[in-house]
Amino acid sequence: MAQPPPAFADVVARIARATQAAARPSGDVTLVAVSKMQPWEAVAPVLAAGQRVFGENRVQEAQGRWTEWRGEIELRLIGPLQTNKAAEAVAFFDVIETLDREKLARVLAEEIGKQGRSPGLYVQVNTGEEPQKAGVIPTETDAFIAACRGTYGLTVEGLMCIPPAAEPAGPHFALLGKIAARNGLAKLSMGMSDDFETAIAFGATSVRVGSAVFGARS
């Protein structure tokens, strides 16, 4: 492995410290390096240093960047998914973190059945109930998870959220944890560059970190 870039090494160390501070086992939190829109010259050193889980926002961009590496990495879709891209997403991604409506659940179920390939599925929860943001609102999440499981036969692994930028993140992470617990879900994708340590304290099992790893996108 190559010498890790300093910013990447710093994030890895901070995740380890936050995990220890939360009295959680070492390695309990997965770093999803958010490579979306980053130039390859920024991504390649992080890949060479051993990072193997990456997050992308768009199916087409991910295909262009990662096709030759698919056997060596875990790839997560963390951006909104249009139903007309569902077939490609099921074929290409290991995890889809943005399941947020019944139409998408139905199309994903159809594609999983056709392809015989089942990516991990997370329900995106709009914890701040922001009208401009995707996700199921908290009061409707239990019913949506039940529909995904019962009506569409999907296996939901976890929940994902993006708290409002202008509010403290902790209460939103706590809310996501409560919803997950009562629905028997163990995986929580929450926390980004500015708040991933807080997310770990609230039980995040994966954190989606872009700019702190790669630098700000130009």
mmCIF file of C-alpha atoms in Angstrom:
data_model
loop_
_atom_site.group_PDB
_atom_site.id
_atom_site.type_symbol
_atom_site.label_atom_id
_atom_site.label_comp_id
_atom_site.label_asym_id
_atom_site.label_seq_id
_atom_site.Cartn_x
_atom_site.Cartn_y
_atom_site.Cartn_z
ATOM 1 C CA MET A 1 0.000 0.000 0.000
ATOM 2 C CA ALA A 2 1.086 3.529 -0.736
ATOM 3 C CA GLN A 3 1.672 6.153 1.911
ATOM 4 C CA PRO A 4 -1.793 7.529 2.780
ATOM 5 C CA PRO A 5 -2.487 11.164 1.895
ATOM 6 C CA PRO A 6 -2.382 13.269 5.091
ATOM 7 C CA ALA A 7 -6.041 14.342 4.943
ATOM 8 C CA PHE A 8 -7.213 10.747 4.485
ATOM 9 C CA ALA A 9 -4.969 9.515 7.311
ATOM 10 C CA ASP A 10 -6.321 12.260 9.560
ATOM 11 C CA VAL A 11 -9.940 11.244 8.912
ATOM 12 C CA VAL A 12 -9.138 7.575 9.581
ATOM 13 C CA ALA A 13 -7.471 8.540 12.867
ATOM 14 C CA ARG A 14 -10.378 10.762 13.887
ATOM 15 C CA ILE A 15 -12.851 7.955 13.186
ATOM 16 C CA ALA A 16 -10.767 5.606 15.348
ATOM 17 C CA ARG A 17 -10.650 8.120 18.212
ATOM 18 C CA ALA A 18 -14.372 8.839 18.017
ATOM 19 C CA THR A 19 -15.160 5.117 17.955
ATOM 20 C CA GLN A 20 -13.001 4.551 21.032
ATOM 21 C CA ALA A 21 -14.545 7.562 22.816
ATOM 22 C CA ALA A 22 -17.985 6.077 22.194
ATOM 23 C CA ALA A 23 -16.825 2.813 23.815
ATOM 24 C CA ARG A 24 -17.415 0.941 20.581
ATOM 25 C CA PRO A 25 -15.230 -1.820 19.131
ATOM 26 C CA SER A 26 -12.357 -0.873 16.855
ATOM 27 C CA GLY A 27 -13.448 -1.086 13.233
ATOM 28 C CA ASP A 28 -17.127 -0.644 14.121
ATOM 29 C CA VAL A 29 -17.512 2.332 11.766
ATOM 30 C CA THR A 30 -17.031 2.148 7.995
ATOM 31 C CA LEU A 31 -15.588 5.128 6.162
ATOM 32 C CA VAL A 32 -17.437 5.755 2.913
ATOM 33 C CA ALA A 33 -15.087 8.000 0.953
ATOM 34 C CA VAL A 34 -17.356 10.263 -1.087
ATOM 35 C CA SER A 35 -15.596 10.419 -4.423
ATOM 36 C CA LYS A 36 -18.449 12.070 -6.340
ATOM 37 C CA MET A 37 -17.240 14.841 -8.650
ATOM 38 C CA GLN A 38 -13.670 14.459 -7.421
ATOM 39 C CA PRO A 39 -10.893 14.311 -10.022
ATOM 40 C CA TRP A 40 -9.219 10.919 -10.339
ATOM 41 C CA GLU A 41 -5.906 12.417 -9.247
ATOM 42 C CA ALA A 42 -7.496 13.099 -5.867
ATOM 43 C CA VAL A 43 -9.166 9.675 -5.621
ATOM 44 C CA ALA A 44 -6.295 7.482 -6.806
ATOM 45 C CA PRO A 45 -3.963 8.106 -3.806
ATOM 46 C CA VAL A 46 -6.775 7.254 -1.377
ATOM 47 C CA LEU A 47 -7.504 4.054 -3.287
ATOM 48 C CA ALA A 48 -3.802 3.224 -3.341
ATOM 49 C CA ALA A 49 -3.617 3.745 0.426
ATOM 50 C CA GLY A 50 -6.131 0.941 0.959
ATOM 51 C CA GLN A 51 -9.547 2.634 1.073
ATOM 52 C CA ARG A 52 -12.081 0.245 -0.424
ATOM 53 C CA VAL A 53 -15.533 1.760 0.202
ATOM 54 C CA PHE A 54 -16.581 4.698 -1.955
ATOM 55 C CA GLY A 55 -19.763 6.728 -2.358
ATOM 56 C CA GLU A 56 -21.075 8.182 -5.610
ATOM 57 C CA ASN A 57 -24.075 10.392 -6.349
ATOM 58 C CA ARG A 58 -24.834 9.468 -9.939
ATOM 59 C CA VAL A 59 -24.994 6.121 -11.706
ATOM 60 C CA GLN A 60 -23.370 7.327 -14.923
ATOM 61 C CA GLU A 61 -20.481 9.066 -13.181
ATOM 62 C CA ALA A 62 -19.829 5.982 -11.071
ATOM 63 C CA GLN A 63 -19.802 3.738 -14.119
ATOM 64 C CA GLY A 64 -17.297 5.985 -15.853
ATOM 65 C CA ARG A 65 -14.994 6.076 -12.846
ATOM 66 C CA TRP A 66 -15.200 2.642 -11.283
ATOM 67 C CA THR A 67 -15.995 0.005 -13.920
ATOM 68 C CA GLU A 68 -12.448 -1.358 -14.061
ATOM 69 C CA TRP A 69 -12.242 -1.465 -10.244
ATOM 70 C CA ARG A 70 -15.598 -3.101 -9.502
ATOM 71 C CA GLY A 71 -14.137 -6.364 -8.267
ATOM 72 C CA GLU A 72 -11.921 -4.618 -5.724
ATOM 73 C CA ILE A 73 -14.141 -2.039 -4.023
ATOM 74 C CA GLU A 74 -17.527 -1.644 -2.363
ATOM 75 C CA LEU A 75 -19.527 1.043 -4.116
ATOM 76 C CA ARG A 76 -22.469 2.874 -2.546
ATOM 77 C CA LEU A 77 -25.037 5.065 -4.247
ATOM 78 C CA ILE A 78 -25.635 8.008 -1.909
ATOM 79 C CA GLY A 79 -27.427 10.357 -4.282
ATOM 80 C CA PRO A 80 -31.071 10.422 -5.414
ATOM 81 C CA LEU A 81 -32.034 7.529 -7.680
ATOM 82 C CA GLN A 82 -34.411 8.016 -10.593
ATOM 83 C CA THR A 83 -36.507 4.988 -11.422
ATOM 84 C CA ASN A 84 -35.213 4.960 -15.012
ATOM 85 C CA LYS A 85 -31.720 4.354 -13.606
ATOM 86 C CA ALA A 86 -32.774 1.606 -11.194
ATOM 87 C CA ALA A 87 -31.708 -1.272 -13.438
ATOM 88 C CA GLU A 88 -28.208 0.153 -13.832
ATOM 89 C CA ALA A 89 -27.985 0.923 -10.111
ATOM 90 C CA VAL A 90 -28.931 -2.627 -9.105
ATOM 91 C CA ALA A 91 -26.365 -4.003 -11.545
ATOM 92 C CA PHE A 92 -23.519 -1.708 -10.525
ATOM 93 C CA PHE A 93 -23.770 -0.774 -6.834
ATOM 94 C CA ASP A 94 -23.241 -2.883 -3.732
ATOM 95 C CA VAL A 95 -25.399 -0.608 -1.559
ATOM 96 C CA ILE A 96 -28.173 1.854 -2.453
ATOM 97 C CA GLU A 97 -28.658 4.294 0.423
ATOM 98 C CA THR A 98 -31.432 6.455 -1.047
ATOM 99 C CA LEU A 99 -34.597 4.360 -1.125
ATOM 100 C CA ASP A 100 -37.256 6.984 -0.414
ATOM 101 C CA ARG A 101 -40.582 6.265 -2.170
ATOM 102 C CA GLU A 102 -42.864 3.378 -3.046
ATOM 103 C CA LYS A 103 -42.462 3.741 -6.819
ATOM 104 C CA LEU A 104 -38.718 3.282 -6.415
ATOM 105 C CA ALA A 105 -39.267 0.331 -4.059
ATOM 106 C CA ARG A 106 -41.450 -1.368 -6.670
ATOM 107 C CA VAL A 107 -38.966 -0.819 -9.498
ATOM 108 C CA LEU A 108 -36.025 -1.962 -7.375
ATOM 109 C CA ALA A 109 -37.927 -5.106 -6.409
ATOM 110 C CA GLU A 110 -38.602 -5.831 -10.078
ATOM 111 C CA GLU A 111 -34.964 -5.326 -11.027
ATOM 112 C CA ILE A 112 -33.653 -7.423 -8.152
ATOM 113 C CA GLY A 113 -35.973 -10.202 -9.285
ATOM 114 C CA LYS A 114 -34.848 -9.917 -12.905
ATOM 115 C CA GLN A 115 -31.149 -9.658 -12.224
ATOM 116 C CA GLY A 116 -30.858 -12.021 -9.275
ATOM 117 C CA ARG A 117 -28.614 -9.438 -7.635
ATOM 118 C CA SER A 118 -29.509 -7.791 -4.336
ATOM 119 C CA PRO A 119 -27.620 -4.652 -3.321
ATOM 120 C CA GLY A 120 -27.937 -3.600 0.292
ATOM 121 C CA LEU A 121 -30.788 -1.130 0.733
ATOM 122 C CA TYR A 122 -31.036 1.813 3.121
ATOM 123 C CA VAL A 123 -34.109 3.996 3.520
ATOM 124 C CA GLN A 124 -33.322 7.705 3.371
ATOM 125 C CA VAL A 125 -35.130 9.620 6.122
ATOM 126 C CA ASN A 126 -35.703 13.369 5.820
ATOM 127 C CA THR A 127 -35.291 13.977 9.542
ATOM 128 C CA GLY A 128 -35.635 17.743 9.173
ATOM 129 C CA GLU A 129 -38.709 17.430 6.926
ATOM 130 C CA GLU A 130 -37.062 19.829 4.487
ATOM 131 C CA PRO A 131 -39.191 20.275 1.354
ATOM 132 C CA GLN A 132 -36.186 20.575 -0.954
ATOM 133 C CA LYS A 133 -34.582 17.370 0.310
ATOM 134 C CA ALA A 134 -35.310 13.754 -0.593
ATOM 135 C CA GLY A 135 -36.288 11.197 2.007
ATOM 136 C CA VAL A 136 -39.243 9.811 3.891
ATOM 137 C CA ILE A 137 -40.455 12.029 6.728
ATOM 138 C CA PRO A 138 -40.024 10.459 10.181
ATOM 139 C CA THR A 139 -43.737 9.916 10.906
ATOM 140 C CA GLU A 140 -44.112 7.903 7.696
ATOM 141 C CA THR A 141 -40.913 5.876 7.918
ATOM 142 C CA ASP A 142 -42.254 2.890 9.865
ATOM 143 C CA ALA A 143 -45.074 2.377 7.347
ATOM 144 C CA PHE A 144 -42.679 2.779 4.427
ATOM 145 C CA ILE A 145 -40.257 0.202 5.820
ATOM 146 C CA ALA A 146 -43.181 -2.172 6.375
ATOM 147 C CA ALA A 147 -44.301 -1.678 2.771
ATOM 148 C CA CYS A 148 -40.793 -2.279 1.454
ATOM 149 C CA ARG A 149 -40.653 -5.530 3.370
ATOM 150 C CA GLY A 150 -44.210 -6.756 3.056
ATOM 151 C CA THR A 151 -45.505 -5.416 -0.243
ATOM 152 C CA TYR A 152 -42.283 -5.459 -2.256
ATOM 153 C CA GLY A 153 -40.278 -8.185 -0.529
ATOM 154 C CA LEU A 154 -37.223 -5.990 -0.112
ATOM 155 C CA THR A 155 -34.600 -6.498 2.579
ATOM 156 C CA VAL A 156 -33.930 -3.125 4.198
ATOM 157 C CA GLU A 157 -30.568 -3.100 5.993
ATOM 158 C CA GLY A 158 -30.436 0.371 7.455
ATOM 159 C CA LEU A 159 -31.298 4.061 7.399
ATOM 160 C CA MET A 160 -29.563 7.146 6.041
ATOM 161 C CA CYS A 161 -30.065 10.830 6.788
ATOM 162 C CA ILE A 162 -28.642 14.265 5.984
ATOM 163 C CA PRO A 163 -29.517 16.687 8.808
ATOM 164 C CA PRO A 164 -30.424 20.310 8.025
ATOM 165 C CA ALA A 165 -27.257 22.360 7.623
ATOM 166 C CA ALA A 166 -28.455 25.098 9.969
ATOM 167 C CA GLU A 167 -29.377 22.821 12.903
ATOM 168 C CA PRO A 168 -27.335 20.779 15.387
ATOM 169 C CA ALA A 169 -26.890 17.324 13.924
ATOM 170 C CA GLY A 170 -27.100 15.339 17.167
ATOM 171 C CA PRO A 171 -30.908 15.358 17.585
ATOM 172 C CA HIS A 172 -31.328 14.204 13.975
ATOM 173 C CA PHE A 173 -28.866 11.355 14.473
ATOM 174 C CA ALA A 174 -30.658 10.389 17.688
ATOM 175 C CA LEU A 175 -34.012 10.366 15.866
ATOM 176 C CA LEU A 176 -32.620 8.150 13.109
ATOM 177 C CA GLY A 177 -31.286 5.748 15.718
ATOM 178 C CA LYS A 178 -34.690 5.499 17.392
ATOM 179 C CA ILE A 179 -36.443 4.770 14.100
ATOM 180 C CA ALA A 180 -33.853 2.119 13.281
ATOM 181 C CA ALA A 181 -34.145 0.453 16.673
ATOM 182 C CA ARG A 182 -37.907 0.057 16.571
ATOM 183 C CA ASN A 183 -37.697 -1.396 13.063
ATOM 184 C CA GLY A 184 -34.914 -3.847 13.884
ATOM 185 C CA LEU A 185 -32.324 -2.140 11.702
ATOM 186 C CA ALA A 186 -28.678 -2.251 12.743
ATOM 187 C CA LYS A 187 -27.044 -0.023 10.125
ATOM 188 C CA LEU A 188 -26.988 3.773 10.257
ATOM 189 C CA SER A 189 -25.400 5.855 7.508
ATOM 190 C CA MET A 190 -25.037 9.309 9.002
ATOM 191 C CA GLY A 191 -22.377 11.935 9.432
ATOM 192 C CA MET A 192 -20.341 13.824 6.848
ATOM 193 C CA SER A 193 -17.158 15.897 6.879
ATOM 194 C CA ASP A 194 -18.409 18.437 9.418
ATOM 195 C CA ASP A 195 -20.192 16.118 11.851
ATOM 196 C CA PHE A 196 -19.008 12.518 11.477
ATOM 197 C CA GLU A 197 -17.577 12.362 14.983
ATOM 198 C CA THR A 198 -20.945 13.404 16.409
ATOM 199 C CA ALA A 199 -22.604 10.752 14.244
ATOM 200 C CA ILE A 200 -20.281 8.076 15.626
ATOM 201 C CA ALA A 201 -21.233 9.107 19.170
ATOM 202 C CA PHE A 202 -24.874 8.552 18.183
ATOM 203 C CA GLY A 203 -24.267 5.104 16.702
ATOM 204 C CA ALA A 204 -23.349 5.611 13.041
ATOM 205 C CA THR A 205 -22.112 2.400 11.447
ATOM 206 C CA SER A 206 -20.900 4.260 8.366
ATOM 207 C CA VAL A 207 -19.929 7.873 7.750
ATOM 208 C CA ARG A 208 -19.916 9.559 4.339
ATOM 209 C CA VAL A 209 -16.863 11.814 4.158
ATOM 210 C CA GLY A 210 -15.810 13.693 1.028
ATOM 211 C CA SER A 211 -14.129 17.063 1.397
ATOM 212 C CA ALA A 212 -12.250 16.145 4.595
ATOM 213 C CA VAL A 213 -10.710 13.199 2.732
ATOM 214 C CA PHE A 214 -10.174 14.640 -0.751
ATOM 215 C CA GLY A 215 -10.285 18.412 -0.260
ATOM 216 C CA ALA A 216 -12.968 20.784 -1.473
ATOM 217 C CA ARG A 217 -14.230 20.165 -5.005
ATOM 218 C CA SER A 218 -13.160 22.848 -7.437
#
